[in-house]
Amino acid sequence: MKKASILEVSSLAGVSPATVSRVTSNAAPVRETTRKKVLAAMKELGYQPNSAAQSLSSKRSNTLGMIVSHLDGPFYGPVMSGVEETLRKLNKHVIIASGFAEEQAEKEAVDFLMARQVDGLILLTEGLDSEYLKDLEKRIPIYLINQHVDGLEIRNMYLDNDDGVYQATRHLIAQGHKDIIYIAGQEYKQDANERVAGFKRAMREAGLTVTGKQIVHTSFEVEGGIKGMQHMVDSGTAFTAVVAGNDEAAFGVYEWAARHGYSIPKDFSVIGFDDILMSNYVSPRLSTMHFPKYDMAKACATMAYQEIYNKKLPEGIKFKTDLVIRDSVIELK
Amino acid sequence: MKKASILEVSSLAGVSPATVSRVTSNAAPVRETTRKKVLAAMKELGYQPNSAAQSLSSKRSNTLGMIVSHLDGPFYGPVMSGVEETLRKLNKHVIIASGFAEEQAEKEAVDFLMARQVDGLILLTEGLDSEYLKDLEKRIPIYLINQHVDGLEIRNMYLDNDDGVYQATRHLIAQGHKDIIYIAGQEYKQDANERVAGFKRAMREAGLTVTGKQIVHTSFEVEGGIKGMQHMVDSGTAFTAVVAGNDEAAFGVYEWAARHGYSIPKDFSVIGFDDILMSNYVSPRLSTMHFPKYDMAKACATMAYQEIYNKKLPEGIKFKTDLVIRDSVIELK
DNA sequence: TTGTATGCGTTATCAT
DNA sequence: ATGATAACGCATACAA
């Protein structure tokens, strides 16, 4: 069974190739009886449209490009998964490239995918600035996950970072904590700063003072959590609870605690952000803010599909986090 | 700057389109002076070959398909990363699809990618049996990661699972442990069983008896580790050390220990397998067998490239694991 | 070494 | 509703 072409199908069905194309693409009306004939012929020959030919002729690749900072990492996996799954059901393809969170590499990834004639670009990047993106948007539909760009709001899938950490902090406060420290992500990262803002807001609203001493910028990594804790202790800042910029940093806090003989949550409470898979399996199980990564990815893929292939106007969505209470936070006596 | 075609480049360079094609594809000799002219023209027009046209004409998509069980998960990420990175450097593309470790879904993924005219298939699957794969191999070059199929050895990137667990177990024995239990992965999984074999071999070689009581088949997941431990305790099997089928299961052992008030490695030692990222960050840091996922992925991608685009014969590679000593195993006094 | 001409498999335009 | 036919942009025999 070698590859059959549209021509063979058409002759076997006794119609023109154009008609076959009409039934495969579902783009024009076809009499029900002829449709059946064609479908039968397709099945008999095991016909699969040649996508290169389709692309060449239709000027569409039926493929979306996706760029993520890293192919590994607990955060990107679920996002890729959601995008791929959604698009596959819609019979579209994804080509994923990694950008390593570096401007140069991410731009190369863009070029790489553009050369591939992708119909749109889903971007979960960190090194592409607003100028570049606005420019890019003129050439191809783009969809941004986790990055806010003025003027591109409608193509933005966004998380309410501020509100998320606000909730997390309030949870701590509700448990009686007053001396709370915050281990923030990289200062140049948008989301890191929004989260810091949520922390400050919650603290002030509760009548608690927040000075620079209670916040340290490190990174969204295990190492960042470790360093952050060390910094706080070195600087003599007292605390009964720590909110980590993300779960990985929270694991760093755990690690620091283990190294120095502290017990969580007995000695101090910890809350994270993202709700990555591992968070449910560390000891103590990490209380955190659930980031609806998967839903966000699906929404993003759907939005892209709708705009590109169905001419619907895109509409940005702002997602909210949910508090996931587990075992790493206890009431302060 | 709209998309320039090969025709415009050729006329601007004062050569035929065929010559332009020759320089882009690097497939036929071109006089150095004309090459420069062409290159200049390409640059001036920002020429990017239309890959759909290339595919259609050359009957090559310059794209490899890759199927993994899950897009997330600590194991697949590094593998995807290695493949993507390697291929991108070689100017080839990867389309990744997930198969969810289910036969049906994985076969659909194959069809999906075949329809896309991929030039080859890199398979990191769990639901595709030998028969199917041997059949598939007749239609398209395939490369198997982590799955041994008789007759397809040359297209196989394989890990010496047996030797890995053998080493892990010997490490435990060298530390004075005699009562060792093994928490194995799913019984229908090839690698799970090879690992069990390595365990038995090491035990017997050391003159230690190994009965069915010391081995329990659960799964390669955190939950599997938890259940495995519970099973061992319920059945009253004594032990001073446990080897887990993989790191995730080892985390389950950690979790079980935490829930029941045991302290690792004081109360018992634990060794894992895979060396996933998190293993370095749990407490205590997990001793484990390093699985060269990334290297394996790169080797696989390179092999695929060489065979498909350079007609070189593929050659399967068997990788070895390395013992990574961290803090979860201590000497038995 | 370079040019000419044809074909790749599909979609889209224009008829009918 | 359906058919005929011209693109689509490139690679590749074949010729020169």
PDB file of N, CA and C in Angstrom, chain A residues 204-254:
ATOM      1  N   ARG A 204       0.469  45.011  53.898  1.00  0.00           N
ATOM      2  CA  ARG A 204       0.022  46.341  54.285  1.00  0.00           C
ATOM      3  C   ARG A 204      -1.443  46.337  54.667  1.00  0.00           C
ATOM      4  N   GLU A 205      -2.200  45.617  53.890  1.00  0.00           N
ATOM      5  CA  GLU A 205      -3.631  45.565  54.161  1.00  0.00           C
ATOM      6  C   GLU A 205      -3.901  45.006  55.547  1.00  0.00           C
ATOM      7  N   ALA A 206      -3.001  44.149  55.995  1.00  0.00           N
ATOM      8  CA  ALA A 206      -3.166  43.542  57.317  1.00  0.00           C
ATOM      9  C   ALA A 206      -2.516  44.395  58.395  1.00  0.00           C
ATOM     10  N   GLY A 207      -2.034  45.540  57.972  1.00  0.00           N
ATOM     11  CA  GLY A 207      -1.421  46.418  58.962  1.00  0.00           C
ATOM     12  C   GLY A 207      -0.026  45.998  59.368  1.00  0.00           C
ATOM     13  N   LEU A 208       0.584  45.147  58.571  1.00  0.00           N
ATOM     14  CA  LEU A 208       1.948  44.708  58.878  1.00  0.00           C
ATOM     15  C   LEU A 208       2.925  45.526  58.042  1.00  0.00           C
ATOM     16  N   THR A 209       3.994  45.913  58.682  1.00  0.00           N
ATOM     17  CA  THR A 209       4.971  46.685  57.923  1.00  0.00           C
ATOM     18  C   THR A 209       5.772  45.738  57.041  1.00  0.00           C
ATOM     19  N   VAL A 210       6.160  46.227  55.883  1.00  0.00           N
ATOM     20  CA  VAL A 210       7.035  45.428  55.054  1.00  0.00           C
ATOM     21  C   VAL A 210       8.178  46.309  54.565  1.00  0.00           C
ATOM     22  N   THR A 211       9.355  45.916  54.957  1.00  0.00           N
ATOM     23  CA  THR A 211      10.546  46.668  54.566  1.00  0.00           C
ATOM     24  C   THR A 211      11.332  45.829  53.570  1.00  0.00           C
ATOM     25  N   GLY A 212      12.359  46.426  53.050  1.00  0.00           N
ATOM     26  CA  GLY A 212      13.187  45.712  52.085  1.00  0.00           C
ATOM     27  C   GLY A 212      13.825  44.472  52.682  1.00  0.00           C
ATOM     28  N   LYS A 213      13.988  44.472  53.977  1.00  0.00           N
ATOM     29  CA  LYS A 213      14.663  43.342  54.615  1.00  0.00           C
ATOM     30  C   LYS A 213      13.894  42.031  54.483  1.00  0.00           C
ATOM     31  N   GLN A 214      12.601  42.164  54.326  1.00  0.00           N
ATOM     32  CA  GLN A 214      11.784  40.946  54.271  1.00  0.00           C
ATOM     33  C   GLN A 214      11.692  40.340  52.880  1.00  0.00           C
ATOM     34  N   ILE A 215      12.257  41.036  51.922  1.00  0.00           N
ATOM     35  CA  ILE A 215      12.178  40.536  50.548  1.00  0.00           C
ATOM     36  C   ILE A 215      13.572  40.376  49.968  1.00  0.00           C
ATOM     37  N   VAL A 216      13.807  39.232  49.371  1.00  0.00           N
ATOM     38  CA  VAL A 216      15.091  39.048  48.716  1.00  0.00           C
ATOM     39  C   VAL A 216      14.853  38.491  47.308  1.00  0.00           C
ATOM     40  N   HIS A 217      15.520  39.087  46.362  1.00  0.00           N
ATOM     41  CA  HIS A 217      15.411  38.615  44.980  1.00  0.00           C
ATOM     42  C   HIS A 217      16.517  37.622  44.684  1.00  0.00           C
ATOM     43  N   THR A 218      16.133  36.423  44.359  1.00  0.00           N
ATOM     44  CA  THR A 218      17.149  35.446  43.954  1.00  0.00           C
ATOM     45  C   THR A 218      16.702  34.873  42.609  1.00  0.00           C
ATOM     46  N   SER A 219      16.216  33.652  42.605  1.00  0.00           N
ATOM     47  CA  SER A 219      15.749  33.093  41.331  1.00  0.00           C
ATOM     48  C   SER A 219      14.645  32.082  41.581  1.00  0.00           C
ATOM     49  N   PHE A 220      13.954  31.752  40.529  1.00  0.00           N
ATOM     50  CA  PHE A 220      12.860  30.783  40.599  1.00  0.00           C
ATOM     51  C   PHE A 220      13.396  29.357  40.557  1.00  0.00           C
ATOM     52  N   GLU A 221      14.442  29.109  41.276  1.00  0.00           N
ATOM     53  CA  GLU A 221      15.032  27.769  41.240  1.00  0.00           C
ATOM     54  C   GLU A 221      15.306  27.275  42.650  1.00  0.00           C
ATOM     55  N   VAL A 222      15.593  26.001  42.767  1.00  0.00           N
ATOM     56  CA  VAL A 222      15.917  25.446  44.075  1.00  0.00           C
ATOM     57  C   VAL A 222      17.066  26.239  44.690  1.00  0.00           C
ATOM     58  N   GLU A 223      18.058  26.455  43.879  1.00  0.00           N
ATOM     59  CA  GLU A 223      19.222  27.207  44.361  1.00  0.00           C
ATOM     60  C   GLU A 223      18.818  28.580  44.886  1.00  0.00           C
ATOM     61  N   GLY A 224      17.868  29.184  44.211  1.00  0.00           N
ATOM     62  CA  GLY A 224      17.392  30.499  44.647  1.00  0.00           C
ATOM     63  C   GLY A 224      16.788  30.441  46.038  1.00  0.00           C
ATOM     64  N   GLY A 225      16.041  29.398  46.291  1.00  0.00           N
ATOM     65  CA  GLY A 225      15.437  29.258  47.614  1.00  0.00           C
ATOM     66  C   GLY A 225      16.485  29.120  48.703  1.00  0.00           C
ATOM     67  N   ILE A 226      17.491  28.330  48.385  1.00  0.00           N
ATOM     68  CA  ILE A 226      18.560  28.116  49.365  1.00  0.00           C
ATOM     69  C   ILE A 226      19.271  29.436  49.662  1.00  0.00           C
ATOM     70  N   LYS A 227      19.640  30.102  48.612  1.00  0.00           N
ATOM     71  CA  LYS A 227      20.350  31.379  48.779  1.00  0.00           C
ATOM     72  C   LYS A 227      19.506  32.400  49.509  1.00  0.00           C
ATOM     73  N   GLY A 228      18.227  32.419  49.142  1.00  0.00           N
ATOM     74  CA  GLY A 228      17.332  33.382  49.790  1.00  0.00           C
ATOM     75  C   GLY A 228      17.282  33.177  51.289  1.00  0.00           C
ATOM     76  N   MET A 229      17.157  31.930  51.686  1.00  0.00           N
ATOM     77  CA  MET A 229      17.103  31.641  53.121  1.00  0.00           C
ATOM     78  C   MET A 229      18.407  32.041  53.792  1.00  0.00           C
ATOM     79  N   GLN A 230      19.494  31.701  53.179  1.00  0.00           N
ATOM     80  CA  GLN A 230      20.785  32.032  53.755  1.00  0.00           C
ATOM     81  C   GLN A 230      20.905  33.536  53.943  1.00  0.00           C
ATOM     82  N   HIS A 231      20.479  34.241  52.943  1.00  0.00           N
ATOM     83  CA  HIS A 231      20.531  35.700  52.996  1.00  0.00           C
ATOM     84  C   HIS A 231      19.721  36.245  54.168  1.00  0.00           C
ATOM     85  N   MET A 232      18.529  35.712  54.331  1.00  0.00           N
ATOM     86  CA  MET A 232      17.652  36.193  55.395  1.00  0.00           C
ATOM     87  C   MET A 232      18.265  35.943  56.766  1.00  0.00           C
ATOM     88  N   VAL A 233      18.805  34.760  56.917  1.00  0.00           N
ATOM     89  CA  VAL A 233      19.399  34.416  58.200  1.00  0.00           C
ATOM     90  C   VAL A 233      20.649  35.259  58.444  1.00  0.00           C
ATOM     91  N   ASP A 234      21.446  35.397  57.426  1.00  0.00           N
ATOM     92  CA  ASP A 234      22.663  36.199  57.551  1.00  0.00           C
ATOM     93  C   ASP A 234      22.340  37.640  57.956  1.00  0.00           C
ATOM     94  N   SER A 235      21.254  38.128  57.401  1.00  0.00           N
ATOM     95  CA  SER A 235      20.915  39.519  57.692  1.00  0.00           C
ATOM     96  C   SER A 235      20.093  39.628  58.974  1.00  0.00           C
ATOM     97  N   GLY A 236      19.921  38.511  59.644  1.00  0.00           N
ATOM     98  CA  GLY A 236      19.257  38.551  60.945  1.00  0.00           C
ATOM     99  C   GLY A 236      17.778  38.891  60.921  1.00  0.00           C
ATOM    100  N   THR A 237      17.125  38.595  59.818  1.00  0.00           N
ATOM    101  CA  THR A 237      15.696  38.877  59.748  1.00  0.00           C
ATOM    102  C   THR A 237      14.901  37.751  60.423  1.00  0.00           C
ATOM    103  N   ALA A 238      14.066  38.129  61.347  1.00  0.00           N
ATOM    104  CA  ALA A 238      13.259  37.126  62.046  1.00  0.00           C
ATOM    105  C   ALA A 238      12.024  36.786  61.224  1.00  0.00           C
ATOM    106  N   PHE A 239      11.594  35.533  61.315  1.00  0.00           N
ATOM    107  CA  PHE A 239      10.395  35.146  60.562  1.00  0.00           C
ATOM    108  C   PHE A 239       9.788  33.881  61.138  1.00  0.00           C
ATOM    109  N   THR A 240       8.510  33.723  60.879  1.00  0.00           N
ATOM    110  CA  THR A 240       7.842  32.471  61.265  1.00  0.00           C
ATOM    111  C   THR A 240       7.265  31.787  60.025  1.00  0.00           C
ATOM    112  N   ALA A 241       7.306  32.507  58.936  1.00  0.00           N
ATOM    113  CA  ALA A 241       6.767  31.920  57.702  1.00  0.00           C
ATOM    114  C   ALA A 241       7.460  32.527  56.497  1.00  0.00           C
ATOM    115  N   VAL A 242       7.573  31.724  55.449  1.00  0.00           N
ATOM    116  CA  VAL A 242       8.175  32.238  54.224  1.00  0.00           C
ATOM    117  C   VAL A 242       7.292  31.904  53.029  1.00  0.00           C
ATOM    118  N   VAL A 243       7.143  32.904  52.181  1.00  0.00           N
ATOM    119  CA  VAL A 243       6.450  32.624  50.936  1.00  0.00           C
ATOM    120  C   VAL A 243       7.511  32.645  49.840  1.00  0.00           C
ATOM    121  N   ALA A 244       7.512  31.587  49.091  1.00  0.00           N
ATOM    122  CA  ALA A 244       8.505  31.440  48.023  1.00  0.00           C
ATOM    123  C   ALA A 244       7.886  31.865  46.704  1.00  0.00           C
ATOM    124  N   GLY A 245       8.691  32.456  45.850  1.00  0.00           N
ATOM    125  CA  GLY A 245       8.213  32.965  44.569  1.00  0.00           C
ATOM    126  C   GLY A 245       7.639  31.885  43.678  1.00  0.00           C
ATOM    127  N   ASN A 246       8.157  30.684  43.820  1.00  0.00           N
ATOM    128  CA  ASN A 246       7.539  29.549  43.136  1.00  0.00           C
ATOM    129  C   ASN A 246       7.886  28.261  43.887  1.00  0.00           C
ATOM    130  N   ASP A 247       7.331  27.173  43.453  1.00  0.00           N
ATOM    131  CA  ASP A 247       7.515  25.916  44.180  1.00  0.00           C
ATOM    132  C   ASP A 247       8.963  25.460  44.195  1.00  0.00           C
ATOM    133  N   GLU A 248       9.652  25.672  43.096  1.00  0.00           N
ATOM    134  CA  GLU A 248      11.032  25.218  43.063  1.00  0.00           C
ATOM    135  C   GLU A 248      11.868  25.958  44.102  1.00  0.00           C
ATOM    136  N   ALA A 249      11.633  27.237  44.211  1.00  0.00           N
ATOM    137  CA  ALA A 249      12.331  27.996  45.256  1.00  0.00           C
ATOM    138  C   ALA A 249      11.920  27.469  46.630  1.00  0.00           C
ATOM    139  N   ALA A 250      10.652  27.086  46.752  1.00  0.00           N
ATOM    140  CA  ALA A 250      10.193  26.536  48.029  1.00  0.00           C
ATOM    141  C   ALA A 250      10.956  25.256  48.363  1.00  0.00           C
ATOM    142  N   PHE A 251      11.241  24.464  47.349  1.00  0.00           N
ATOM    143  CA  PHE A 251      12.028  23.257  47.587  1.00  0.00           C
ATOM    144  C   PHE A 251      13.421  23.642  48.083  1.00  0.00           C
ATOM    145  N   GLY A 252      13.910  24.759  47.596  1.00  0.00           N
ATOM    146  CA  GLY A 252      15.192  25.253  48.083  1.00  0.00           C
ATOM    147  C   GLY A 252      15.108  25.594  49.562  1.00  0.00           C
ATOM    148  N   VAL A 253      13.985  26.153  49.938  1.00  0.00           N
ATOM    149  CA  VAL A 253      13.771  26.471  51.349  1.00  0.00           C
ATOM    150  C   VAL A 253      13.776  25.174  52.163  1.00  0.00           C
ATOM    151  N   TYR A 254      13.123  24.176  51.637  1.00  0.00           N
ATOM    152  CA  TYR A 254      13.110  22.864  52.302  1.00  0.00           C
ATOM    153  C   TYR A 254      14.547  22.365  52.473  1.00  0.00           C
TER     154      TYR A 254
END
